[in-house]
């Protein structure tokens, strides 16, 4: 078996085209254009690339991006003050603070300061709590984007065994909630999972989501024949190549569908951010 490629760029482009139609209709009806505040602190090259992609996506769908590029020495108190202003600004429907933040290892206080109704990343505890209670609101972008990808396969989700490798607050944990809601039997693996148990859970998975940030942590030979493999990891090797967390070549011989790295999950995260922003604007019922 050779896996079919689950092309995140293609699915994301289709979603962005759909969102543009909805934004244009919203504006034509006399309602305010959705506004997204993008806060970038410092000049980390990777963060700059991510933010640039998000700003381009906003422009493509007609969302107005408000850029706040702050120097690396910006204090947490200064960022909190900016968030307070953005929370109160009716032109802003979504607030994105690009992580990680230089000099601020724990951004939880900043995330909690964002109005949950404007938390388009879906990281606020209130929004994660809504997801846990099966009350869909602003959902974490990467897991929601993955669910959209899964809907573009010919494989069922309900009743399947799903294994998630990685339990981060932004991907692994909300991913488990998404798959539970979709009717999967979910196993989460983490740093305390013995290697032999990890292998067994991977081999049993009809849906495998790996989000660790360690190249090759899951050998492709472990993948169950016919499984859907979602590789969230993106790692740069010494030779400059970008690879995921799953051994791609071997996995592609086992899986029915597999996401490429790059071009799989990343574009869906960006497109879903735009989806959340439009939904936040719709919920705000703001008129010009």
PDB file of N, CA and C in Angstrom, residues 38-55 69-70 96-102:
ATOM      1  N   UNK A  38      -2.448  41.218  15.344  1.00  0.00           N
ATOM      2  CA  UNK A  38      -1.331  40.274  15.324  1.00  0.00           C
ATOM      3  C   UNK A  38      -0.178  40.893  16.096  1.00  0.00           C
ATOM      4  N   UNK A  39       0.168  40.291  17.225  1.00  0.00           N
ATOM      5  CA  UNK A  39       1.205  40.822  18.107  1.00  0.00           C
ATOM      6  C   UNK A  39       2.450  39.955  17.979  1.00  0.00           C
ATOM      7  N   UNK A  40       3.537  40.559  17.534  1.00  0.00           N
ATOM      8  CA  UNK A  40       4.824  39.873  17.399  1.00  0.00           C
ATOM      9  C   UNK A  40       5.839  40.592  18.268  1.00  0.00           C
ATOM     10  N   UNK A  41       6.489  39.858  19.152  1.00  0.00           N
ATOM     11  CA  UNK A  41       7.498  40.434  20.043  1.00  0.00           C
ATOM     12  C   UNK A  41       8.861  39.898  19.639  1.00  0.00           C
ATOM     13  N   UNK A  42       9.797  40.808  19.362  1.00  0.00           N
ATOM     14  CA  UNK A  42      11.137  40.390  18.981  1.00  0.00           C
ATOM     15  C   UNK A  42      11.244  40.071  17.503  1.00  0.00           C
ATOM     16  N   UNK A  43      12.367  39.457  17.134  1.00  0.00           N
ATOM     17  CA  UNK A  43      12.666  39.220  15.719  1.00  0.00           C
ATOM     18  C   UNK A  43      13.074  37.779  15.450  1.00  0.00           C
ATOM     19  N   UNK A  44      12.510  36.831  16.201  1.00  0.00           N
ATOM     20  CA  UNK A  44      12.810  35.428  15.947  1.00  0.00           C
ATOM     21  C   UNK A  44      12.417  35.078  14.519  1.00  0.00           C
ATOM     22  N   UNK A  45      13.339  34.522  13.720  1.00  0.00           N
ATOM     23  CA  UNK A  45      13.039  34.268  12.300  1.00  0.00           C
ATOM     24  C   UNK A  45      11.846  33.353  12.090  1.00  0.00           C
ATOM     25  N   UNK A  46      11.741  32.285  12.886  1.00  0.00           N
ATOM     26  CA  UNK A  46      10.619  31.359  12.709  1.00  0.00           C
ATOM     27  C   UNK A  46       9.297  32.047  13.022  1.00  0.00           C
ATOM     28  N   UNK A  47       9.263  32.820  14.110  1.00  0.00           N
ATOM     29  CA  UNK A  47       8.036  33.531  14.460  1.00  0.00           C
ATOM     30  C   UNK A  47       7.664  34.540  13.383  1.00  0.00           C
ATOM     31  N   UNK A  48       8.675  35.205  12.820  1.00  0.00           N
ATOM     32  CA  UNK A  48       8.412  36.181  11.764  1.00  0.00           C
ATOM     33  C   UNK A  48       7.781  35.516  10.546  1.00  0.00           C
ATOM     34  N   UNK A  49       8.250  34.323  10.201  1.00  0.00           N
ATOM     35  CA  UNK A  49       7.677  33.588   9.070  1.00  0.00           C
ATOM     36  C   UNK A  49       6.231  33.217   9.358  1.00  0.00           C
ATOM     37  N   UNK A  50       5.971  32.694  10.553  1.00  0.00           N
ATOM     38  CA  UNK A  50       4.607  32.305  10.913  1.00  0.00           C
ATOM     39  C   UNK A  50       3.660  33.506  10.857  1.00  0.00           C
ATOM     40  N   UNK A  51       4.118  34.632  11.397  1.00  0.00           N
ATOM     41  CA  UNK A  51       3.275  35.824  11.415  1.00  0.00           C
ATOM     42  C   UNK A  51       3.040  36.328   9.993  1.00  0.00           C
ATOM     43  N   UNK A  52       4.069  36.296   9.168  1.00  0.00           N
ATOM     44  CA  UNK A  52       3.905  36.732   7.781  1.00  0.00           C
ATOM     45  C   UNK A  52       2.859  35.876   7.061  1.00  0.00           C
ATOM     46  N   UNK A  53       2.894  34.573   7.286  1.00  0.00           N
ATOM     47  CA  UNK A  53       1.907  33.690   6.664  1.00  0.00           C
ATOM     48  C   UNK A  53       0.489  34.014   7.134  1.00  0.00           C
ATOM     49  N   UNK A  54       0.354  34.336   8.405  1.00  0.00           N
ATOM     50  CA  UNK A  54      -0.970  34.660   8.940  1.00  0.00           C
ATOM     51  C   UNK A  54      -1.473  35.988   8.383  1.00  0.00           C
ATOM     52  N   UNK A  55      -0.582  36.955   8.239  1.00  0.00           N
ATOM     53  CA  UNK A  55      -0.992  38.242   7.681  1.00  0.00           C
ATOM     54  C   UNK A  55      -1.388  38.096   6.216  1.00  0.00           C
ATOM     55  N   UNK A  69       4.164  45.079  16.099  1.00  0.00           N
ATOM     56  CA  UNK A  69       5.507  44.508  16.152  1.00  0.00           C
ATOM     57  C   UNK A  69       6.281  45.214  17.262  1.00  0.00           C
ATOM     58  N   UNK A  70       6.576  44.477  18.324  1.00  0.00           N
ATOM     59  CA  UNK A  70       7.175  45.051  19.524  1.00  0.00           C
ATOM     60  C   UNK A  70       8.619  44.596  19.670  1.00  0.00           C
ATOM     61  N   UNK A  96      -4.190  37.715  18.311  1.00  0.00           N
ATOM     62  CA  UNK A  96      -3.174  36.670  18.201  1.00  0.00           C
ATOM     63  C   UNK A  96      -1.874  37.193  18.787  1.00  0.00           C
ATOM     64  N   UNK A  97      -1.366  36.536  19.811  1.00  0.00           N
ATOM     65  CA  UNK A  97      -0.037  36.830  20.348  1.00  0.00           C
ATOM     66  C   UNK A  97       0.863  35.675  19.932  1.00  0.00           C
ATOM     67  N   UNK A  98       1.815  35.962  19.051  1.00  0.00           N
ATOM     68  CA  UNK A  98       2.670  34.900  18.522  1.00  0.00           C
ATOM     69  C   UNK A  98       3.606  34.374  19.612  1.00  0.00           C
ATOM     70  N   UNK A  99       3.575  33.067  19.803  1.00  0.00           N
ATOM     71  CA  UNK A  99       4.429  32.395  20.779  1.00  0.00           C
ATOM     72  C   UNK A  99       5.535  31.647  20.059  1.00  0.00           C
ATOM     73  N   UNK A 100       6.696  31.445  20.740  1.00  0.00           N
ATOM     74  CA  UNK A 100       7.037  31.861  22.104  1.00  0.00           C
ATOM     75  C   UNK A 100       7.404  33.336  22.172  1.00  0.00           C
ATOM     76  N   UNK A 101       7.413  33.859  23.387  1.00  0.00           N
ATOM     77  CA  UNK A 101       7.745  35.255  23.628  1.00  0.00           C
ATOM     78  C   UNK A 101       9.131  35.354  24.247  1.00  0.00           C
ATOM     79  N   UNK A 102      10.011  36.190  23.703  1.00  0.00           N
ATOM     80  CA  UNK A 102      11.360  36.307  24.264  1.00  0.00           C
ATOM     81  C   UNK A 102      11.330  36.851  25.683  1.00  0.00           C
TER      82      UNK A 102
END
